[in-house]
Short mmCIF file of C-alpha atoms in Angstrom, two decimals:
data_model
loop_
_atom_site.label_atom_id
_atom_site.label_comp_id
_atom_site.label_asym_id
_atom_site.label_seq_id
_atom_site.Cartn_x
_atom_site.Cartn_y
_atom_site.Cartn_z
CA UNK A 519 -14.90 -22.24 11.26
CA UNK A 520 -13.33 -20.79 8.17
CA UNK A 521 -9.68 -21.15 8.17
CA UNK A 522 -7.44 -18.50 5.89
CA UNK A 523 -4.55 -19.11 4.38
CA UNK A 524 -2.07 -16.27 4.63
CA UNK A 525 1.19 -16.28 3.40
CA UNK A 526 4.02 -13.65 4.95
CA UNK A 527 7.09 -12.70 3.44
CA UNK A 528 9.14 -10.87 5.44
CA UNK A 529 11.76 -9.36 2.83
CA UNK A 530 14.51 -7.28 4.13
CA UNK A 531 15.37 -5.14 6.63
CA UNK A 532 12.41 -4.09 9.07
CA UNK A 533 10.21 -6.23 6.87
CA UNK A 534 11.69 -8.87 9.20
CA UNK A 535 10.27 -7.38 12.45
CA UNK A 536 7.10 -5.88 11.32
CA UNK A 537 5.66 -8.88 9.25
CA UNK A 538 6.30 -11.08 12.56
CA UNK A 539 4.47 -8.27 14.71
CA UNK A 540 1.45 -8.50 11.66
CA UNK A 541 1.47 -12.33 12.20
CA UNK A 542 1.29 -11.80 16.35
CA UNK A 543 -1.47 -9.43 15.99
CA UNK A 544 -3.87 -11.92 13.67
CA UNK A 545 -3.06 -14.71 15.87
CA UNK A 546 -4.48 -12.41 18.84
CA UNK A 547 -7.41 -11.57 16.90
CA UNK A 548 -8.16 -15.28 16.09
CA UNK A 549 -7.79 -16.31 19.69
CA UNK A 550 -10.82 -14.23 20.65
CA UNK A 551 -12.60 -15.66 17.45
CA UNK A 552 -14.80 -18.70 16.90
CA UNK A 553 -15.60 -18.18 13.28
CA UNK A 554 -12.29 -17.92 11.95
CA UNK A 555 -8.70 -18.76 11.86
CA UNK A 556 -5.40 -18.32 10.26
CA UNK A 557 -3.04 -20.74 8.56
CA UNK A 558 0.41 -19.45 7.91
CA UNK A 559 2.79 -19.94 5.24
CA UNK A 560 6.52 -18.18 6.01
CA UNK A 561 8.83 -17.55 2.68
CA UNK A 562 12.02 -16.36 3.48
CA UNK A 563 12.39 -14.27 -0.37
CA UNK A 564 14.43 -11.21 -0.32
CA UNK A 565 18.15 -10.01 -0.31
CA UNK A 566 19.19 -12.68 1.78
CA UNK A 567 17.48 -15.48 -0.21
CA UNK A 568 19.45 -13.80 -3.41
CA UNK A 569 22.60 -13.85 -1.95
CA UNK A 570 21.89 -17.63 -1.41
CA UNK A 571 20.13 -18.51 -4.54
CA UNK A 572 21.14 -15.30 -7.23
CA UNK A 573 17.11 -14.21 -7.69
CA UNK A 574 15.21 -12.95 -4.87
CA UNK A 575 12.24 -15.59 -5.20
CA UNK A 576 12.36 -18.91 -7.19
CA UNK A 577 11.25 -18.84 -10.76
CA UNK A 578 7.97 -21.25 -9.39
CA UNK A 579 7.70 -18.91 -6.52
CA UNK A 580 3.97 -17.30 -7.81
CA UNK A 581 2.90 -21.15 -7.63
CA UNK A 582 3.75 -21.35 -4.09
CA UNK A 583 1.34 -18.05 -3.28
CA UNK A 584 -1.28 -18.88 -5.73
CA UNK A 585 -3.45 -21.10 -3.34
CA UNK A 586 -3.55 -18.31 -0.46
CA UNK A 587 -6.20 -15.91 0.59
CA UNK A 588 -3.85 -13.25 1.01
CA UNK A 589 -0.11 -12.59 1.57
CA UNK A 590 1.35 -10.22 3.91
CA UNK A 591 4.94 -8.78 2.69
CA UNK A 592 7.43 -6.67 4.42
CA UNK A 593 9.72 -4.55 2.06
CA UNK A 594 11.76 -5.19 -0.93
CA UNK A 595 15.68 -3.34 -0.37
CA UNK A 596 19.04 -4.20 0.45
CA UNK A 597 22.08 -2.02 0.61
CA UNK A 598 24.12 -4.51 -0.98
CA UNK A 599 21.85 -5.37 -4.27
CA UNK A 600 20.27 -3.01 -6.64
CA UNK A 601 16.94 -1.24 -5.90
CA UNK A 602 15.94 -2.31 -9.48
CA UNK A 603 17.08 -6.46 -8.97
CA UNK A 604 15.22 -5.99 -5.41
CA UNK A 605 12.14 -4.51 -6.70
CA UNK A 606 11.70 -6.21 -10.01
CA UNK A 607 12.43 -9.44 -8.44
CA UNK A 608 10.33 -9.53 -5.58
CA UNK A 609 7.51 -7.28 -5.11
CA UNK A 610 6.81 -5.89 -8.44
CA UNK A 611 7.11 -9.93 -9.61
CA UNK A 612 4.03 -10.81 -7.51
CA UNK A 613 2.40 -7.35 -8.18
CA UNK A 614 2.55 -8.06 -11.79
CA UNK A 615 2.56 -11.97 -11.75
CA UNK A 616 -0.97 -11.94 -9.81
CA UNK A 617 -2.38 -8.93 -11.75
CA UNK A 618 -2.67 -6.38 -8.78
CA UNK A 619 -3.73 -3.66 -10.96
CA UNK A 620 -5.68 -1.48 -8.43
CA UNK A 621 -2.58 -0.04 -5.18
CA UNK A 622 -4.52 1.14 -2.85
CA UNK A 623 -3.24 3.90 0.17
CA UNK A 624 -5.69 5.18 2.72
CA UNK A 625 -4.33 8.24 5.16
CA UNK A 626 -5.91 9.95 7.41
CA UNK A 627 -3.97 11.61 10.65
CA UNK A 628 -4.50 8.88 13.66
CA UNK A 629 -5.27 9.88 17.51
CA UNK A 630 -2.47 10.96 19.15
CA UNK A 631 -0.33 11.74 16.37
CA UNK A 632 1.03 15.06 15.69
CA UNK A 633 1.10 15.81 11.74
CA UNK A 634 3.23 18.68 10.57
CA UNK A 635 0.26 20.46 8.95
CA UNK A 636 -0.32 22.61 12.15
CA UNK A 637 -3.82 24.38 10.70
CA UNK A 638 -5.15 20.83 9.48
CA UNK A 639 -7.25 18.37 11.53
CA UNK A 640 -7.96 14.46 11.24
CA UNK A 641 -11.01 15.50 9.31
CA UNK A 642 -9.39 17.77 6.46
CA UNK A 643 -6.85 14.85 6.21
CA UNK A 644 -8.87 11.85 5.31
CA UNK A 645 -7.87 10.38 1.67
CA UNK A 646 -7.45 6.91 -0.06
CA UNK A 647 -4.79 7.50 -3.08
CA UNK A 648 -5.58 4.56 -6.22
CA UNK A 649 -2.76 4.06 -7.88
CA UNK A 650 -2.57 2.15 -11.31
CA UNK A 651 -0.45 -0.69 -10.36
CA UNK A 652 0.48 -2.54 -13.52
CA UNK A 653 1.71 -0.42 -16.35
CA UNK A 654 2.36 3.50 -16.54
CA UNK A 655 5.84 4.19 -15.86
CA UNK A 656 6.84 1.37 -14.14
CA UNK A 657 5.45 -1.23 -16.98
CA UNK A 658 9.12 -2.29 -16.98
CA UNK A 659 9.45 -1.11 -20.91
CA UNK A 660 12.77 0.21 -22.34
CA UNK A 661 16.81 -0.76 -22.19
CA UNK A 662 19.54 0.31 -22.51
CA UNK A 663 22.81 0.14 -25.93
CA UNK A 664 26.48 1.36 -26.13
CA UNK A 665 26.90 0.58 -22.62
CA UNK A 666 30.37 1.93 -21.28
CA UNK A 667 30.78 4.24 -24.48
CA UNK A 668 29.95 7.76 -25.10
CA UNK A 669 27.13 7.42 -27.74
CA UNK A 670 25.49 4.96 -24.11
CA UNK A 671 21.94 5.62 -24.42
CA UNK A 672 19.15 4.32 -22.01
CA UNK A 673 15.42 4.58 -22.34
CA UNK A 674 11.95 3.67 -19.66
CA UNK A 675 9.00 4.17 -21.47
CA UNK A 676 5.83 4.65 -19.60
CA UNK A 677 3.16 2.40 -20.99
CA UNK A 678 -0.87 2.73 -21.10
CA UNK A 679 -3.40 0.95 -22.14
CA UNK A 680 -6.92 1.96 -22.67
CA UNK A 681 -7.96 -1.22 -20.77
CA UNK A 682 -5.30 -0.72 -17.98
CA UNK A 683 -6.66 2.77 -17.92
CA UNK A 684 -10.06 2.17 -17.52
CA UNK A 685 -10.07 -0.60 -14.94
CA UNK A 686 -8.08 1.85 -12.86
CA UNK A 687 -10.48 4.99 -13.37
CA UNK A 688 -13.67 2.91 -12.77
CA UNK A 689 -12.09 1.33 -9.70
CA UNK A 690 -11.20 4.56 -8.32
CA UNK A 691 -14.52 6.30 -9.43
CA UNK A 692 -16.47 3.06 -7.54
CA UNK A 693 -14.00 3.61 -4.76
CA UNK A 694 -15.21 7.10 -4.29
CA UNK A 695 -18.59 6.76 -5.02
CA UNK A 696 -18.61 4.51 -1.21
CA UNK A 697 -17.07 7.14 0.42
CA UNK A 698 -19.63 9.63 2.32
CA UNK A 699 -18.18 12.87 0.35
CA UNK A 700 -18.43 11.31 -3.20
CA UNK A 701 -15.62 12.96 -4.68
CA UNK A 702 -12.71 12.28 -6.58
CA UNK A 703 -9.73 13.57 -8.21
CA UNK A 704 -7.85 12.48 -11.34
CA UNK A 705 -4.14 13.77 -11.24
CA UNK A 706 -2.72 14.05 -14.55
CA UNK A 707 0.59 15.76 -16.97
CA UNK A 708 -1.43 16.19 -19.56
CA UNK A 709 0.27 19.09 -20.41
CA UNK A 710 3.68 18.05 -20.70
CA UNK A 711 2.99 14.43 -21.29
CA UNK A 712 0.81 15.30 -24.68
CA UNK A 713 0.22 11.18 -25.93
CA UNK A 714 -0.61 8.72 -22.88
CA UNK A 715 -1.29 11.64 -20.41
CA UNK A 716 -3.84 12.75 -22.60
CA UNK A 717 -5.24 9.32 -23.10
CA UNK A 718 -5.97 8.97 -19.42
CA UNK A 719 -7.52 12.51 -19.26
CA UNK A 720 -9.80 11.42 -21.84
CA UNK A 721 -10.42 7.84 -20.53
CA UNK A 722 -11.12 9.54 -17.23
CA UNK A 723 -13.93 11.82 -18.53
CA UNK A 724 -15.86 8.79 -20.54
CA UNK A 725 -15.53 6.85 -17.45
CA UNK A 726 -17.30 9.54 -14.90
CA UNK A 727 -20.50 9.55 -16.93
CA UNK A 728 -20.94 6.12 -15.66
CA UNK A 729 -21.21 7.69 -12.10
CA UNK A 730 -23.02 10.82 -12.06
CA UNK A 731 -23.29 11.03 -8.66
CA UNK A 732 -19.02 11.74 -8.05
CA UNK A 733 -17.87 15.03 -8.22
CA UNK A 734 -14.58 15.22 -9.33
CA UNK A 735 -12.40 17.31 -11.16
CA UNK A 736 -8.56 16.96 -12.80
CA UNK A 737 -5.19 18.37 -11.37
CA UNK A 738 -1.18 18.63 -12.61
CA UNK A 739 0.42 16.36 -10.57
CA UNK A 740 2.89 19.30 -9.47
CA UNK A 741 0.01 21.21 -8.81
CA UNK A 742 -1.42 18.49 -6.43
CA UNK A 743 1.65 18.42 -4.39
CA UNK A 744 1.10 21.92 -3.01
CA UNK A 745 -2.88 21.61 -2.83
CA UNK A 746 -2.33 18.38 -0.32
CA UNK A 747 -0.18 20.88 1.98
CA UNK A 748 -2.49 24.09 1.34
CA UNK A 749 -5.73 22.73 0.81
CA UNK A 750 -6.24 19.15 2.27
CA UNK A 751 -9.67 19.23 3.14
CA UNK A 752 -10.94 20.07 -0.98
CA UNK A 753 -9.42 16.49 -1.42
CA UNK A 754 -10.79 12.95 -1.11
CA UNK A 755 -10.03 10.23 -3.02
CA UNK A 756 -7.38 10.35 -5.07
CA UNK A 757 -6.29 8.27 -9.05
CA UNK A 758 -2.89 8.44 -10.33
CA UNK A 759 -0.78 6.54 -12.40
CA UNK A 760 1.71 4.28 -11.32
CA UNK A 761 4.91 7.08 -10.79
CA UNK A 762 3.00 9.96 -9.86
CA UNK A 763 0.39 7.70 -7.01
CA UNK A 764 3.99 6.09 -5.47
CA UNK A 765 5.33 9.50 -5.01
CA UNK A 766 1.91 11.56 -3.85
CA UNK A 767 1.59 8.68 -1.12
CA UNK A 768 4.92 9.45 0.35
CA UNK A 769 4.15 13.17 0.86
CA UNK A 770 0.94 12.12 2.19
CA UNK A 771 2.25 9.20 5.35
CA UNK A 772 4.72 12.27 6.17
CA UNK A 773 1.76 14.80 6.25
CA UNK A 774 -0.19 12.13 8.45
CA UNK A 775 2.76 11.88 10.74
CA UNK A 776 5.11 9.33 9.65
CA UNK A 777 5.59 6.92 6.72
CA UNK A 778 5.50 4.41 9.52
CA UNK A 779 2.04 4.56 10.01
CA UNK A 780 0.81 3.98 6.35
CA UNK A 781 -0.64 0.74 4.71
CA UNK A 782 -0.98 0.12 1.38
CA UNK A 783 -2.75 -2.88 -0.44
CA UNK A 784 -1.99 -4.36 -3.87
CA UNK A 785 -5.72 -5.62 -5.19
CA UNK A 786 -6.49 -7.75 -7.73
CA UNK A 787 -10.76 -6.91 -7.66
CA UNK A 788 -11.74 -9.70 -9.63
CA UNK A 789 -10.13 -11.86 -7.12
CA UNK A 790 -8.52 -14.28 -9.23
CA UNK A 791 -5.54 -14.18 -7.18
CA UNK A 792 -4.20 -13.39 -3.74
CA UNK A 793 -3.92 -9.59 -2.88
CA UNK A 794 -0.78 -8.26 -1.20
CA UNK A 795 -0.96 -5.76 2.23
CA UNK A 796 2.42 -4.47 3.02
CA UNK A 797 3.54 -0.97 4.77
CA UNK A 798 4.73 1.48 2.65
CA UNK A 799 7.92 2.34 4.83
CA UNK A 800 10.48 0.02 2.82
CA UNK A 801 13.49 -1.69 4.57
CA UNK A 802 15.27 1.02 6.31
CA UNK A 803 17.99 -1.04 7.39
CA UNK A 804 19.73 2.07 9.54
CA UNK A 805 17.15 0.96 11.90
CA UNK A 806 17.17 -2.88 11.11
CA UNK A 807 17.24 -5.40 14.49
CA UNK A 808 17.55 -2.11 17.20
CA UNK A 809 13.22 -2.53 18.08
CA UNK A 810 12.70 0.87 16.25
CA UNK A 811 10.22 0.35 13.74
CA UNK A 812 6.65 1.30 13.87
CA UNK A 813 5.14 -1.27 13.41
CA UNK A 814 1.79 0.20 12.92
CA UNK A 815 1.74 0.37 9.18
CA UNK A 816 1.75 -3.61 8.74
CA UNK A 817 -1.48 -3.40 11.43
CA UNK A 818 -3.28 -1.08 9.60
CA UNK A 819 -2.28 -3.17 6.43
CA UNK A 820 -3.75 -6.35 8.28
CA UNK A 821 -6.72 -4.10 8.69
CA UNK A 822 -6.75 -3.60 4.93
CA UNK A 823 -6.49 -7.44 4.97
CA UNK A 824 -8.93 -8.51 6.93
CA UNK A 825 -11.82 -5.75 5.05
CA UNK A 826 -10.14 -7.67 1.85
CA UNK A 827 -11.38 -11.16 3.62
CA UNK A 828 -14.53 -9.60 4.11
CA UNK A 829 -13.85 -9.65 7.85
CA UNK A 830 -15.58 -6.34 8.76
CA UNK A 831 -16.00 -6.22 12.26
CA UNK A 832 -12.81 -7.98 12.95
CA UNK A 833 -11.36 -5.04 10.61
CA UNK A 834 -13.21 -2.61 12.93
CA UNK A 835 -11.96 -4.16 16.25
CA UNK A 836 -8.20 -4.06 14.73
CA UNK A 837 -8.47 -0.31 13.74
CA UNK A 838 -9.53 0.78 16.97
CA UNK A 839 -7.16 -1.53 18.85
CA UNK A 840 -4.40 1.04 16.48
CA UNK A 841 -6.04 4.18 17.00
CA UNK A 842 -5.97 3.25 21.25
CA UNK A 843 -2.45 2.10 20.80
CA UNK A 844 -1.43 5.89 19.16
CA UNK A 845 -4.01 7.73 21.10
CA UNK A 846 -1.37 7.39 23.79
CA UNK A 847 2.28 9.28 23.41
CA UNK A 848 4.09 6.55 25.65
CA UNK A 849 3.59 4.01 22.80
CA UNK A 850 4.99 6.25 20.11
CA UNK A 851 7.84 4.86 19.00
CA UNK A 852 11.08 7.53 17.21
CA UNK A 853 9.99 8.35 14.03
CA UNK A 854 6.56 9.50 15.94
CA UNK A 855 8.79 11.22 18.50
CA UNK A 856 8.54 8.56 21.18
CA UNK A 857 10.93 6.22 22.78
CA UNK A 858 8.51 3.39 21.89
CA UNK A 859 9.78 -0.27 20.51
CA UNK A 860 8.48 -2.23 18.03
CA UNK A 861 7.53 -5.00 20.62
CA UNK A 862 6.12 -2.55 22.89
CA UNK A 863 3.87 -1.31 20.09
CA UNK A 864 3.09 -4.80 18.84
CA UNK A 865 2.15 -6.12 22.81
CA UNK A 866 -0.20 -3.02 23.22
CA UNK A 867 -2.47 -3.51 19.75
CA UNK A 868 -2.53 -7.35 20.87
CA UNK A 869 -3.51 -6.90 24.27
CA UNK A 870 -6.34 -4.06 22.84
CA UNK A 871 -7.65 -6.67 20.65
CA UNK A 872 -7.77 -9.92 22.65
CA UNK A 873 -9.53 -7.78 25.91
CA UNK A 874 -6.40 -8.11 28.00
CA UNK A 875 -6.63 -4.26 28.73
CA UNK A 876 -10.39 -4.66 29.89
CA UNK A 877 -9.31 -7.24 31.62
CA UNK A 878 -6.46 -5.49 33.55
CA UNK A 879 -8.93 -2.48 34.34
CA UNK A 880 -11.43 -5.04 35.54
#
């Protein structure tokens, strides 16, 4: 029996509960299993472990993770330290430390779930967003002089590479070439943005010639923002770099329904080192330790996970477990409009997976 090795870092704030729920759901899924298992691997990194220690993971802490199959991570955010110590120190650390170049972020509008888009249905909704993960404008580039004084300047300069570029824009074209409607689109600000921007335009074209068989086609980034509320169905799979990807997958979980429902995965293709499945909700702690949080974007992250692990059909069994689970409004939880907790949730997917429902109806 093959045995994986996942390691879960909570973080902060509903990281804490949703990361456990992730963990209870695998462990149901390798109860029914008898060709594989999980081995676990807690690490208690975040705004709590910086308080404690003054960095939010050890210096060594990328050894720790190296030997795993996968890691499952919460959020990164704490009302008490800054966004950029929280970020920088924790998630974008492994991100960057483990070369996760390609961010993944399917969404699509799940059974049961009332999106706001009141003319759109699950099938005009239906995209994966690639977002360059490594460099762009969060490449961490720039600083800051006169600090305090009136002549105080500060500078973040977004950085490409041709080979960041291209590793991106062939992953997203292969990405879209699997998918049944073959069709991508680059999103660009190429006219504002006249040196890098332009670079990825062209990088983009020399790339699709390699893959004849995607259609795709080039949009403003601004522009894109209205086309995924007026025109949802002309769009597919999505490439953007790192800045414009982060905030186009916002505006898409709230177009699905909820940013509580949304997965993301931070891949490193070659597989050289453990990939990272987290939900994209963050820590919300005005929620924190009430059983509010939806936990359904950590399961459809494990479901990213598992497809990751190459474990297809268990992938499979997991997503329709979810889509049961949401399929019915007395397991929505608040930010769905339901009264819904976060165990609740969590019990329903588990029993859905291990055949306890069957079982009951039996």
């Amino acid at each position: 029996m093959k045995t994986y090795k996942i390691a879960t870092i909570p973080g902060d704030g509903i990281g804490k509960e949703v990361v456990p729920a992730g963990r209870q759901l695998l462990e149901a899924l390798a109860s029914t299993s008898n060709s594989f298992g999980f081995e676990f691997e807690d690490f208690g990194w975040g705004g709590d472990w910086f308080r404690a220690h003054g960095e939010m993971m050890p210096a060594n802490g990328l050894d720790a993770l190296r030997d795993k199959d996968a890691i499952l991570f919460g959020s990164a955010g704490d009302p008490h330290i800054p966004d950029h110590i929280t970020l920088w120190g924790l998630r974008l650390k492994i991100c960057q430390g483990f070369d996760q170049y390609a961010n993944v972020r399917p969404t699509r509008i799940l059974p049961g779930i009332d999106g706001p888009l009141k003319r759109c249905g699950p099938k005009d909704l239906d995209w994966v967003i690639v977002r360059e993960n490594s460099e762009g404008e969060y490449a961490g580039v720039g600083g800051r002089v006169h600090q305090g004084h009136p002549i105080e300047a500060a500078t973040d300069v977004s950085m490409m590479t041709r080979a960041g570029v291209e590793r991106i824009m062939r992953f997203a074209f292969k990405l879209a070439q699997a998918r049944p409607r073959k069709l991508l689109t680059v999103v660009t600000k190429s006219n504002a943005q006249r040196h890098a921007m332009v670079m990825w335009d062209e990088i983009a074209v020399q790339i699709s010639k390699e893959f004849p068989d995607v259609t795709w086609d080039k949009e403003l980034v601004d522009a894109a923002t209205a086309r995924m509320v007026n025109r949802p169905a002309t769009l597919d799979t999505i490439v953007a770099t790192n800045l414009h990807a982060d905030i186009l997958s916002d505006l898409a979980a709230a177009l699905a329904g909820s940013l509580g429902i949304a997965p993301t995965g931070n891949i490193d293709p070659e597989r050289r080192y453990p990939s990272m499945f987290e939900p994209i909700h963050g820590s919300a702690f005005d929620i924190m330790g009430q059983g509010l949080a939806n936990p359904v974007g950590t399961f459809w992250s494990v479901v990213m996970l598992l497809e990751h692990l190459g474990e297809a059909e268990a992938a499979r069994r997991v997503m329709r477990a979810i889509e049961a689970v949401t399929a019915d409004p007395s397991l929505h939880t608040r930010d769905l409009g339901g009264t819904a907790t976060t165990a609740q949730v969590t019990q329903a997917v588990c029993d859905q997976v291990s055949g306890a429902v069957q079982r009951k109806a039996a």
